[in-house]
Short mmCIF file of C-alpha atoms in Angstrom, two decimals:
data_model
loop_
_atom_site.label_atom_id
_atom_site.label_comp_id
_atom_site.label_asym_id
_atom_site.label_seq_id
_atom_site.Cartn_x
_atom_site.Cartn_y
_atom_site.Cartn_z
CA MET A 1 -0.17 30.08 15.80
CA ASN A 2 1.38 32.85 13.65
CA SER A 3 1.86 32.67 9.88
CA SER A 4 5.53 31.64 10.08
CA LYS A 5 4.63 28.69 12.30
CA LEU A 6 1.82 27.70 9.94
CA THR A 7 4.22 27.83 6.99
CA LYS A 8 6.83 25.80 8.88
CA TYR A 9 4.47 22.94 9.70
CA PHE A 10 1.77 23.13 7.01
CA GLY A 11 3.68 24.46 4.01
CA ASP A 12 3.59 27.43 1.66
CA ALA A 13 2.01 27.93 -1.77
CA PRO A 14 4.74 26.13 -3.80
CA PHE A 15 4.56 23.18 -1.41
CA TRP A 16 0.80 22.89 -1.85
CA ARG A 17 1.14 23.20 -5.62
CA SER A 18 3.51 20.24 -5.56
CA ILE A 19 1.02 18.27 -3.48
CA ALA A 20 -1.78 19.14 -5.89
CA GLN A 21 0.30 18.01 -8.86
CA LEU A 22 1.43 14.75 -7.25
CA ALA A 23 -0.80 13.70 -4.35
CA LEU A 24 -4.23 14.39 -5.84
CA PRO A 25 -3.74 12.40 -9.09
CA ILE A 26 -2.13 9.54 -7.16
CA ALA A 27 -4.92 9.59 -4.57
CA LEU A 28 -7.56 9.56 -7.28
CA GLN A 29 -5.77 6.76 -9.10
CA ASN A 30 -5.61 4.70 -5.90
CA LEU A 31 -9.26 5.45 -5.24
CA LEU A 32 -10.10 4.01 -8.64
CA SER A 33 -7.83 1.02 -7.99
CA SER A 34 -9.52 0.40 -4.66
CA SER A 35 -12.88 0.39 -6.39
CA PHE A 36 -11.80 -2.92 -7.96
CA SER A 37 -12.22 -4.60 -4.58
CA LEU A 38 -15.15 -2.34 -3.67
CA VAL A 39 -17.14 -3.38 -6.74
CA ASP A 40 -16.28 -7.03 -6.13
CA THR A 41 -17.34 -6.74 -2.48
CA LEU A 42 -20.59 -4.92 -3.26
CA MET A 43 -21.62 -7.37 -5.95
CA VAL A 44 -20.39 -10.56 -4.31
CA GLY A 45 -21.97 -9.35 -1.06
CA GLN A 46 -25.35 -9.70 -2.76
CA LEU A 47 -24.67 -13.44 -2.96
CA GLY A 48 -24.54 -13.72 0.86
CA ASP A 49 -22.12 -13.98 3.82
CA ILE A 50 -20.38 -17.20 2.67
CA PRO A 51 -19.39 -15.99 -0.84
CA LEU A 52 -18.36 -12.61 0.59
CA SER A 53 -16.19 -14.27 3.23
CA ALA A 54 -14.72 -16.78 0.74
CA VAL A 55 -13.79 -14.15 -1.84
CA GLY A 56 -12.32 -12.02 0.95
CA MET A 57 -10.09 -14.90 2.02
CA ALA A 58 -9.02 -15.64 -1.56
CA GLY A 59 -8.27 -11.96 -1.99
CA GLN A 60 -5.87 -12.08 0.96
CA PHE A 61 -3.50 -14.27 -1.07
CA GLY A 62 -3.36 -11.64 -3.80
CA TRP A 63 -3.08 -8.94 -1.15
CA PHE A 64 -0.02 -10.69 0.29
CA LEU A 65 1.57 -10.61 -3.16
CA SER A 66 0.71 -6.93 -3.44
CA MET A 67 2.59 -6.25 -0.18
CA ILE A 68 5.70 -7.91 -1.62
CA LEU A 69 5.30 -5.92 -4.84
CA PHE A 70 4.83 -2.76 -2.80
CA GLY A 71 8.17 -3.54 -1.17
CA PHE A 72 9.87 -3.79 -4.56
CA THR A 73 8.16 -0.59 -5.70
CA SER A 74 9.12 1.30 -2.53
CA GLY A 75 12.75 0.26 -2.91
CA LEU A 76 12.64 1.14 -6.60
CA SER A 77 11.06 4.54 -5.88
CA MET A 78 13.82 5.43 -3.43
CA PHE A 79 16.43 4.99 -6.15
CA VAL A 80 14.37 6.47 -8.98
CA SER A 81 13.31 9.62 -7.09
CA GLN A 82 16.91 10.36 -6.05
CA TYR A 83 18.27 9.60 -9.54
CA TRP A 84 15.48 11.78 -10.95
CA GLY A 85 16.66 14.64 -8.75
CA ALA A 86 20.14 14.16 -10.20
CA GLN A 87 18.68 13.71 -13.76
CA ASP A 88 20.44 10.33 -14.12
CA ARG A 89 18.18 8.47 -16.59
CA LYS A 90 20.68 5.69 -17.21
CA SER A 91 20.65 4.66 -13.56
CA ILE A 92 16.85 4.86 -13.49
CA HIS A 93 16.64 2.32 -16.32
CA ARG A 94 19.08 -0.03 -14.59
CA VAL A 95 17.17 -0.22 -11.29
CA TYR A 96 13.86 -0.36 -13.19
CA GLY A 97 15.05 -3.51 -14.99
CA ILE A 98 16.19 -5.11 -11.74
CA ALA A 99 12.87 -4.44 -10.01
CA LEU A 100 10.89 -5.63 -13.03
CA THR A 101 12.76 -8.94 -13.15
CA LEU A 102 12.40 -9.65 -9.43
CA ALA A 103 8.74 -8.62 -9.20
CA CYS A 104 7.65 -10.72 -12.18
CA GLY A 105 9.53 -13.72 -10.80
CA VAL A 106 7.70 -13.50 -7.48
CA ALA A 107 4.33 -13.03 -9.22
CA ALA A 108 4.94 -16.18 -11.28
CA VAL A 109 5.41 -18.21 -8.09
CA PHE A 110 2.14 -16.87 -6.63
CA THR A 111 0.31 -17.60 -9.88
CA ALA A 112 1.52 -21.19 -9.86
CA ALA A 113 0.48 -21.68 -6.23
CA GLY A 114 -2.94 -20.08 -6.74
CA THR A 115 -3.81 -22.07 -9.86
CA ILE A 116 -2.38 -25.45 -8.84
CA PHE A 117 -3.21 -25.46 -5.11
CA PRO A 118 -6.16 -23.06 -4.67
CA ARG A 119 -7.98 -25.23 -2.13
CA TRP A 120 -4.88 -25.53 0.03
CA VAL A 121 -4.41 -21.74 -0.03
CA ILE A 122 -8.01 -21.11 1.10
CA SER A 123 -7.72 -23.80 3.80
CA ILE A 124 -5.04 -21.66 5.46
CA PHE A 125 -7.79 -19.23 6.39
CA ASN A 126 -10.85 -21.43 6.83
CA ARG A 127 -11.83 -25.08 6.28
CA GLU A 128 -15.60 -24.79 6.06
CA VAL A 129 -16.71 -26.80 3.01
CA GLN A 130 -18.74 -24.00 1.42
CA VAL A 131 -15.99 -21.45 1.96
CA LEU A 132 -13.39 -23.80 0.44
CA GLU A 133 -15.52 -24.45 -2.64
CA VAL A 134 -16.31 -20.84 -3.44
CA GLY A 135 -12.89 -19.47 -2.46
CA SER A 136 -10.85 -22.02 -4.41
CA SER A 137 -12.95 -21.58 -7.57
CA TYR A 138 -12.38 -17.82 -7.36
CA LEU A 139 -8.64 -18.04 -6.62
CA ALA A 140 -7.87 -20.58 -9.38
CA ILE A 141 -8.95 -17.97 -11.92
CA ALA A 142 -7.93 -14.72 -10.19
CA ALA A 143 -4.32 -15.93 -9.81
CA PHE A 144 -3.78 -15.37 -13.55
CA SER A 145 -3.96 -11.63 -12.85
CA TYR A 146 -0.83 -11.66 -10.65
CA PRO A 147 1.85 -11.18 -13.37
CA ALA A 148 -0.14 -8.24 -14.74
CA ILE A 149 -0.35 -6.74 -11.26
CA ALA A 150 3.44 -7.04 -10.93
CA LEU A 151 3.99 -5.22 -14.23
CA ASN A 152 1.51 -2.57 -13.17
CA TYR A 153 3.24 -1.93 -9.83
CA ILE A 154 6.66 -1.45 -11.42
CA PHE A 155 5.45 0.63 -14.39
CA MET A 156 3.44 2.94 -12.17
CA GLY A 157 6.21 3.12 -9.54
CA VAL A 158 8.69 4.44 -12.11
CA LEU A 159 6.18 6.91 -13.56
CA ARG A 160 5.18 8.28 -10.15
CA ALA A 161 8.77 8.63 -8.95
CA THR A 162 9.56 10.69 -12.07
CA GLU A 163 6.51 12.93 -11.51
CA GLN A 164 4.49 11.45 -14.40
CA VAL A 165 1.17 10.81 -12.67
CA LYS A 166 -1.41 11.49 -15.41
CA LEU A 167 -0.89 8.29 -17.40
CA PRO A 168 -1.46 5.96 -14.42
CA LEU A 169 -4.60 7.93 -13.53
CA CYS A 170 -6.06 7.75 -17.05
CA VAL A 171 -5.30 4.04 -17.44
CA THR A 172 -6.78 3.21 -14.04
CA SER A 173 -9.95 5.14 -14.95
CA VAL A 174 -10.43 2.99 -18.06
CA THR A 175 -9.78 -0.33 -16.35
CA THR A 176 -11.97 0.52 -13.37
CA VAL A 177 -14.99 1.22 -15.56
CA LEU A 178 -14.33 -1.98 -17.50
CA ASN A 179 -14.00 -3.97 -14.28
CA GLY A 180 -17.35 -2.71 -13.01
CA ILE A 181 -19.13 -3.60 -16.25
CA LEU A 182 -17.54 -7.04 -16.44
CA ASP A 183 -18.30 -7.71 -12.78
CA TYR A 184 -22.00 -7.06 -13.26
CA VAL A 185 -22.26 -9.04 -16.49
CA LEU A 186 -20.26 -12.06 -15.34
CA ILE A 187 -21.47 -12.29 -11.73
CA PHE A 188 -25.20 -11.96 -12.41
CA GLY A 189 -25.43 -12.86 -16.10
CA VAL A 190 -26.84 -10.70 -18.90
CA GLY A 191 -28.67 -12.07 -21.94
CA PRO A 192 -26.90 -15.16 -23.28
CA ILE A 193 -24.05 -14.80 -20.73
CA PRO A 194 -24.76 -17.06 -17.73
CA ALA A 195 -24.49 -15.94 -14.11
CA LEU A 196 -21.08 -17.15 -12.90
CA GLY A 197 -21.18 -15.80 -9.35
CA ALA A 198 -17.79 -15.51 -7.64
CA ARG A 199 -16.02 -17.06 -10.66
CA GLY A 200 -17.38 -14.22 -12.79
CA ALA A 201 -15.78 -11.69 -10.45
CA ALA A 202 -12.45 -13.50 -10.84
CA ILE A 203 -12.66 -13.46 -14.65
CA ALA A 204 -13.45 -9.74 -14.61
CA THR A 205 -10.43 -9.12 -12.38
CA VAL A 206 -8.08 -10.99 -14.73
CA ILE A 207 -9.25 -9.16 -17.86
CA SER A 208 -9.09 -5.72 -16.21
CA ALA A 209 -5.71 -6.41 -14.59
CA TRP A 210 -4.01 -7.33 -17.87
CA LEU A 211 -5.48 -4.39 -19.74
CA SER A 212 -3.70 -1.87 -17.48
CA PRO A 213 -0.01 -2.71 -18.17
CA MET A 214 -0.80 -3.27 -21.84
CA ILE A 215 -2.19 0.25 -22.22
CA ILE A 216 0.67 1.78 -20.21
CA PHE A 217 3.29 0.04 -22.34
CA ILE A 218 1.64 0.98 -25.65
CA VAL A 219 1.23 4.65 -24.67
CA SER A 220 4.78 4.75 -23.28
CA LEU A 221 6.07 3.29 -26.55
CA CYS A 222 4.31 6.02 -28.51
CA ARG A 223 5.55 8.79 -26.21
CA LYS A 224 9.04 7.34 -25.66
CA ASN A 225 8.79 8.14 -21.95
CA ILE A 226 11.02 6.99 -19.09
CA LEU A 227 9.74 3.39 -19.30
CA ILE A 228 11.09 2.91 -22.81
CA ALA A 229 14.72 2.05 -23.46
CA SER A 230 16.60 -0.77 -25.15
CA PRO A 231 16.48 -4.16 -23.40
CA ALA A 232 20.28 -4.05 -23.22
CA GLU A 233 20.05 -0.86 -21.14
CA ILE A 234 17.14 -1.92 -18.92
CA PHE A 235 18.37 -5.44 -18.19
CA ASN A 236 22.06 -4.60 -17.83
CA PHE A 237 22.86 -5.59 -14.26
CA LYS A 238 26.54 -4.66 -14.44
CA GLY A 239 28.21 -1.71 -12.77
CA GLY A 240 27.29 -2.52 -9.18
CA TYR A 241 23.60 -1.65 -9.56
CA PHE A 242 22.30 -5.09 -8.63
CA PRO A 243 24.10 -5.42 -5.25
CA ALA A 244 23.34 -1.76 -4.47
CA PHE A 245 19.66 -2.35 -5.21
CA LEU A 246 19.56 -5.50 -3.10
CA ARG A 247 21.37 -3.83 -0.22
CA ARG A 248 18.93 -0.91 -0.04
CA ALA A 249 15.72 -2.40 -1.44
CA MET A 250 15.66 -5.89 0.03
CA PRO A 251 15.12 -4.66 3.61
CA VAL A 252 12.01 -2.90 2.26
CA VAL A 253 10.87 -6.07 0.48
CA ALA A 254 11.53 -8.12 3.61
CA ASN A 255 9.71 -5.49 5.65
CA GLU A 256 6.56 -5.54 3.50
CA THR A 257 6.67 -9.34 3.05
CA LEU A 258 6.93 -10.13 6.76
CA TRP A 259 4.50 -7.34 7.69
CA GLY A 260 2.08 -8.76 5.13
CA ALA A 261 2.62 -12.26 6.53
CA GLY A 262 1.80 -10.94 9.98
CA THR A 263 -1.37 -9.35 8.66
CA LEU A 264 -2.30 -12.69 7.09
CA VAL A 265 -1.91 -14.29 10.51
CA PHE A 266 -4.31 -11.68 11.89
CA ASN A 267 -6.78 -12.59 9.16
CA ILE A 268 -6.40 -16.29 9.95
CA ILE A 269 -7.23 -15.47 13.57
CA PHE A 270 -10.27 -13.46 12.49
CA SER A 271 -11.45 -16.11 10.02
CA ASN A 272 -11.41 -18.71 12.80
CA LEU A 273 -13.65 -16.53 14.94
CA GLY A 274 -16.57 -17.07 12.55
CA ALA A 275 -17.48 -16.41 8.92
CA GLY A 276 -19.74 -13.54 9.99
CA ASN A 277 -16.87 -11.79 11.76
CA TYR A 278 -14.61 -12.27 8.76
CA ALA A 279 -17.30 -10.92 6.46
CA ALA A 280 -17.36 -7.83 8.70
CA VAL A 281 -13.57 -7.57 8.38
CA THR A 282 -13.91 -7.84 4.59
CA ILE A 283 -16.34 -4.91 4.61
CA MET A 284 -14.05 -2.86 6.86
CA ARG A 285 -10.92 -3.65 4.84
CA THR A 286 -12.67 -2.70 1.61
CA PHE A 287 -13.65 0.69 2.99
CA GLU A 288 -10.23 1.10 4.61
CA SER A 289 -8.58 0.75 1.20
CA ILE A 290 -10.77 3.60 -0.04
CA ALA A 291 -10.27 5.84 2.99
CA PHE A 292 -6.52 5.27 2.83
CA VAL A 293 -6.11 6.47 -0.77
CA PHE A 294 -5.74 10.08 0.28
CA PHE A 295 -2.84 9.15 2.56
CA VAL A 296 -1.31 7.00 -0.18
CA GLY A 297 -1.32 10.14 -2.30
CA LEU A 298 0.38 12.16 0.43
CA GLY A 299 2.85 9.34 1.10
CA ASN A 300 3.81 9.09 -2.57
CA ALA A 301 4.05 12.87 -2.88
CA SER A 302 6.32 12.93 0.17
CA SER A 303 8.44 10.13 -1.28
CA VAL A 304 8.94 11.99 -4.57
CA ILE A 305 9.46 15.46 -3.08
CA VAL A 306 11.79 14.35 -0.27
CA GLY A 307 13.67 11.81 -2.42
CA LYS A 308 14.16 14.26 -5.27
CA SER A 309 15.58 16.89 -2.90
CA VAL A 310 17.89 14.36 -1.25
CA GLY A 311 19.11 13.11 -4.65
CA ALA A 312 19.74 16.66 -5.86
CA GLY A 313 21.68 17.51 -2.68
CA ASP A 314 19.14 20.03 -1.33
CA ILE A 315 19.03 18.49 2.14
CA ALA A 316 17.53 21.56 3.82
CA ALA A 317 14.49 21.34 1.50
CA ALA A 318 14.16 17.60 2.19
CA VAL A 319 14.13 18.19 5.96
CA ARG A 320 11.71 21.12 5.66
CA ASP A 321 9.21 19.23 3.51
CA SER A 322 9.49 16.02 5.54
CA ARG A 323 8.52 18.00 8.65
CA ARG A 324 5.45 19.36 6.87
CA PHE A 325 4.29 15.91 5.77
CA SER A 326 4.83 14.51 9.26
CA VAL A 327 2.36 17.09 10.59
CA LEU A 328 -0.15 17.08 7.73
CA VAL A 329 -0.83 13.34 7.65
CA PRO A 330 -1.92 12.84 11.29
CA THR A 331 -3.89 16.12 11.15
CA PHE A 332 -5.90 15.00 8.13
CA SER A 333 -6.23 11.54 9.69
CA LEU A 334 -7.94 13.06 12.70
CA LEU A 335 -10.40 14.97 10.54
CA LEU A 336 -11.24 12.00 8.32
CA GLY A 337 -11.46 9.59 11.25
CA THR A 338 -14.01 11.84 12.94
CA LEU A 339 -16.21 11.84 9.83
CA ILE A 340 -16.00 8.05 9.52
CA ILE A 341 -17.10 7.56 13.12
CA ILE A 342 -20.07 9.89 12.62
CA PHE A 343 -21.23 8.10 9.45
CA SER A 344 -20.07 4.54 10.22
CA ARG A 345 -23.59 3.04 10.16
CA GLN A 346 -24.39 4.62 6.79
CA ILE A 347 -21.03 3.53 5.33
CA VAL A 348 -21.53 -0.11 6.33
CA GLY A 349 -25.10 -0.05 5.04
CA ILE A 350 -23.81 0.54 1.50
CA PHE A 351 -22.42 -3.01 1.46
CA ASP A 352 -25.83 -4.58 2.09
CA LEU A 353 -27.52 -3.49 -1.12
CA GLY A 354 -29.02 -6.94 -1.64
CA GLY A 355 -30.21 -7.28 1.97
CA THR A 356 -28.43 -10.64 2.28
CA ILE A 357 -25.83 -9.79 4.95
CA THR A 358 -26.89 -10.62 8.51
CA GLU A 359 -27.52 -7.90 11.09
CA ASP A 360 -24.81 -9.32 13.38
CA THR A 361 -22.23 -8.98 10.59
CA LEU A 362 -23.30 -5.41 9.85
CA THR A 363 -23.21 -4.41 13.53
CA THR A 364 -19.73 -5.90 13.96
CA ALA A 365 -18.58 -4.05 10.84
CA VAL A 366 -19.82 -0.75 12.31
CA TYR A 367 -17.86 -1.33 15.54
CA ILE A 368 -14.57 -2.25 13.89
CA LEU A 369 -14.87 0.55 11.33
CA ALA A 370 -15.22 3.03 14.20
CA ILE A 371 -12.19 1.48 15.91
CA TYR A 372 -10.15 1.87 12.73
CA ALA A 373 -11.24 5.49 12.38
CA ALA A 374 -10.39 6.37 15.98
CA GLU A 375 -6.93 4.82 15.66
CA MET A 376 -6.18 6.29 12.23
CA PRO A 377 -4.17 9.38 13.37
CA ILE A 378 -1.73 7.24 15.37
CA ARG A 379 -1.53 4.49 12.72
CA ASN A 380 -0.62 6.92 9.96
CA ILE A 381 2.35 8.43 11.82
CA PRO A 382 4.58 5.36 11.23
CA TYR A 383 3.20 5.11 7.69
CA ILE A 384 4.31 8.58 6.61
CA MET A 385 7.58 8.34 8.54
CA ILE A 386 8.64 4.97 7.14
CA CYS A 387 7.21 5.10 3.61
CA GLY A 388 7.22 8.83 2.89
CA ILE A 389 10.35 10.04 4.70
CA PHE A 390 12.80 7.34 5.82
CA ARG A 391 12.75 5.31 2.58
CA PRO A 392 13.12 8.18 0.09
CA GLY A 393 15.81 9.57 2.39
CA GLY A 394 17.74 6.32 1.86
CA GLU A 395 17.07 4.63 5.23
CA THR A 396 15.38 1.25 4.72
CA LYS A 397 16.41 -0.83 7.75
CA VAL A 398 15.03 1.14 10.69
CA GLY A 399 11.47 1.05 9.34
CA MET A 400 11.77 -2.70 8.87
CA LYS A 401 12.94 -3.11 12.46
CA TYR A 402 10.06 -1.09 13.89
CA ASP A 403 7.39 -2.64 11.66
CA LEU A 404 8.35 -6.22 12.38
CA MET A 405 9.25 -5.81 16.04
CA PHE A 406 5.96 -4.30 17.10
CA LEU A 407 3.82 -6.52 14.87
CA TRP A 408 5.39 -9.92 15.53
CA LEU A 409 6.61 -9.47 19.11
CA LEU A 410 3.78 -7.38 20.53
CA SER A 411 0.62 -7.08 18.46
CA LEU A 412 0.26 -10.70 17.29
CA PRO A 413 0.79 -12.27 20.73
CA ALA A 414 -1.56 -9.72 22.30
CA THR A 415 -4.26 -10.40 19.69
CA LEU A 416 -3.94 -14.17 20.08
CA CYS A 417 -4.35 -13.82 23.84
CA ALA A 418 -7.34 -11.51 23.43
CA ALA A 419 -9.01 -13.95 21.01
CA PHE A 420 -8.28 -17.38 22.45
CA LEU A 421 -7.08 -16.92 26.05
CA PHE A 422 -9.31 -14.12 27.32
CA ARG A 423 -12.02 -14.74 24.67
CA LEU A 424 -12.85 -11.05 24.38
CA PRO A 425 -15.68 -9.84 22.12
CA PHE A 426 -14.57 -9.58 18.49
CA PRO A 427 -14.39 -5.74 18.37
CA ALA A 428 -12.08 -5.82 21.42
CA VAL A 429 -9.85 -8.38 19.71
CA PHE A 430 -9.72 -6.16 16.64
CA ALA A 431 -8.84 -3.08 18.72
CA THR A 432 -6.05 -4.99 20.47
CA MET A 433 -4.38 -5.62 17.11
CA TYR A 434 -4.16 -1.90 16.32
CA ILE A 435 -3.28 -0.51 19.75
CA ALA A 436 -0.52 -3.05 20.45
CA GLU A 437 1.19 -2.39 17.12
CA ASP A 438 0.85 1.33 16.52
CA TRP A 439 1.29 3.40 19.66
CA LEU A 440 4.85 2.48 20.59
CA LYS A 441 5.86 2.28 16.92
CA ALA A 442 4.66 5.85 16.36
CA PHE A 443 6.73 7.06 19.33
CA PHE A 444 9.93 5.35 18.12
CA CYS A 445 9.45 6.59 14.54
CA VAL A 446 9.11 10.21 15.66
CA ARG A 447 12.13 9.89 17.92
CA TYR A 448 14.28 8.48 15.09
CA TYR A 449 13.05 11.11 12.64
CA LEU A 450 14.22 13.90 14.94
CA THR A 451 17.79 12.52 14.90
CA GLY A 452 18.11 13.14 11.13
CA LYS A 453 19.93 9.81 10.69
CA TRP A 454 17.42 8.77 8.00
CA LEU A 455 19.25 11.00 5.48
CA LYS A 456 21.33 8.52 3.43
CA PRO A 457 21.70 9.68 -0.20
CA VAL A 458 22.61 7.27 -3.02
CA THR A 459 23.71 9.95 -5.54
CA PRO A 460 27.05 11.84 -5.49
CA GLU A 461 25.12 15.14 -5.44
CA GLY A 462 23.14 14.00 -2.41
CA LYS A 463 26.22 12.89 -0.51
CA ARG A 464 27.94 16.23 -1.10
CA GLY A 465 24.78 18.09 -0.09
CA LEU A 466 24.51 16.11 3.15
CA GLU A 467 28.11 16.94 4.08
CA LEU A 468 27.45 20.65 3.52
CA TYR A 469 24.14 20.49 5.43
CA ARG A 470 25.71 18.85 8.46
CA ALA A 471 28.67 21.17 8.39
CA GLY A 472 26.30 24.15 8.36
CA ALA A 473 24.22 22.69 11.20
CA SER A 474 27.35 22.06 13.24
CA ALA A 475 28.61 25.62 12.70
CA SER A 476 25.18 27.03 13.60
CA SER A 477 25.02 25.06 16.86
CA LYS A 478 28.49 26.27 17.88
CA GLY A 479 27.58 29.82 17.02
#
């Protein structure tokens, strides 16, 4: 492949500088965020399979909320990145206020459910007495972190979409260190502080979660950055912003909510195939969240770079950079997946520091981690297309259609059959979930990307730029 081909598909120096400025800080920040669950898993894992499984199930309720919040943030980022390209700060504040109101409202509902009905929530996943006891005691406390998590998602979404990535990274570094210290002290007890077990992990999560948005808000207030404006400006829903936000963003929210619900159904299936198997899934998911941070960085960088170009009306740059990201992500996925397969046994062994996890659970975790790694290049194609290209380009419905169609109509039925009709070994059930969802979805995403129909600007500059781009493409094809 000659240098021009390499530049076309893998980018030039300015492109890589943009990635370094955006993707690396975001990836590092997500790595630190993921260490919240990693530290919890490592320390709770020393209490045995049952506490590990129970905390993992309780964590799924918070994870489901995070998927909904991710939907709000993705919809918000689409608007903010395009408005940022057009330097329209007023519009940024309007959509920021809308997203903040909706996200906090949803978080309040989850907090109420988790604190009032924790046992019922855990019973959705598993009804073993020990699992219910440990899981409900954890959830009843951890649910108080949900409003803080909502604030954090929206604050950081606005900052990232406006290319301000250092503050989220610094704040996450502080809260991660604090979370680790509190986890150790409260789970195992130090000096006069008693050992609280899983409840200690929940308390540590709540304290650390609330510290993050508090620091961001205080620093933003001092700096007068994009997050700070008068309440009248932020919470002014007039001027057509609210219906425009709902029209574009709600398909994303529905997408992430229903995709998250489908994933919860998968976890219910897995939890009913034995606590040991679900403990293995908890180990795999924890490592997956760490391995995925690099691609989250690339996805966010793509969202900002593509969305900013679309909003500014530079459609040719948006198409060029979207093509580069669509090649980079599966290429890096292949390299990382290979390394994970090679070191899968050593990776899983890290989670058994206390020697309390059974050998069957560890072996199962090795198998499903290798399955995840082998499938990673295919799985990340729809991710970068939907989250990093279609959404910042303004297209929010096609990704929802593909995500939900292949998950609910193909992958879930296939996994249920593999688990309960054919009674396949657990690793085969796990592999069925991935293969049935991802392969056809990847094909359809690539096919839609090549049509260019995902370019749907929300700014006047973007709309004019798209008209000029298509007129130029039409003239070139005739010539």
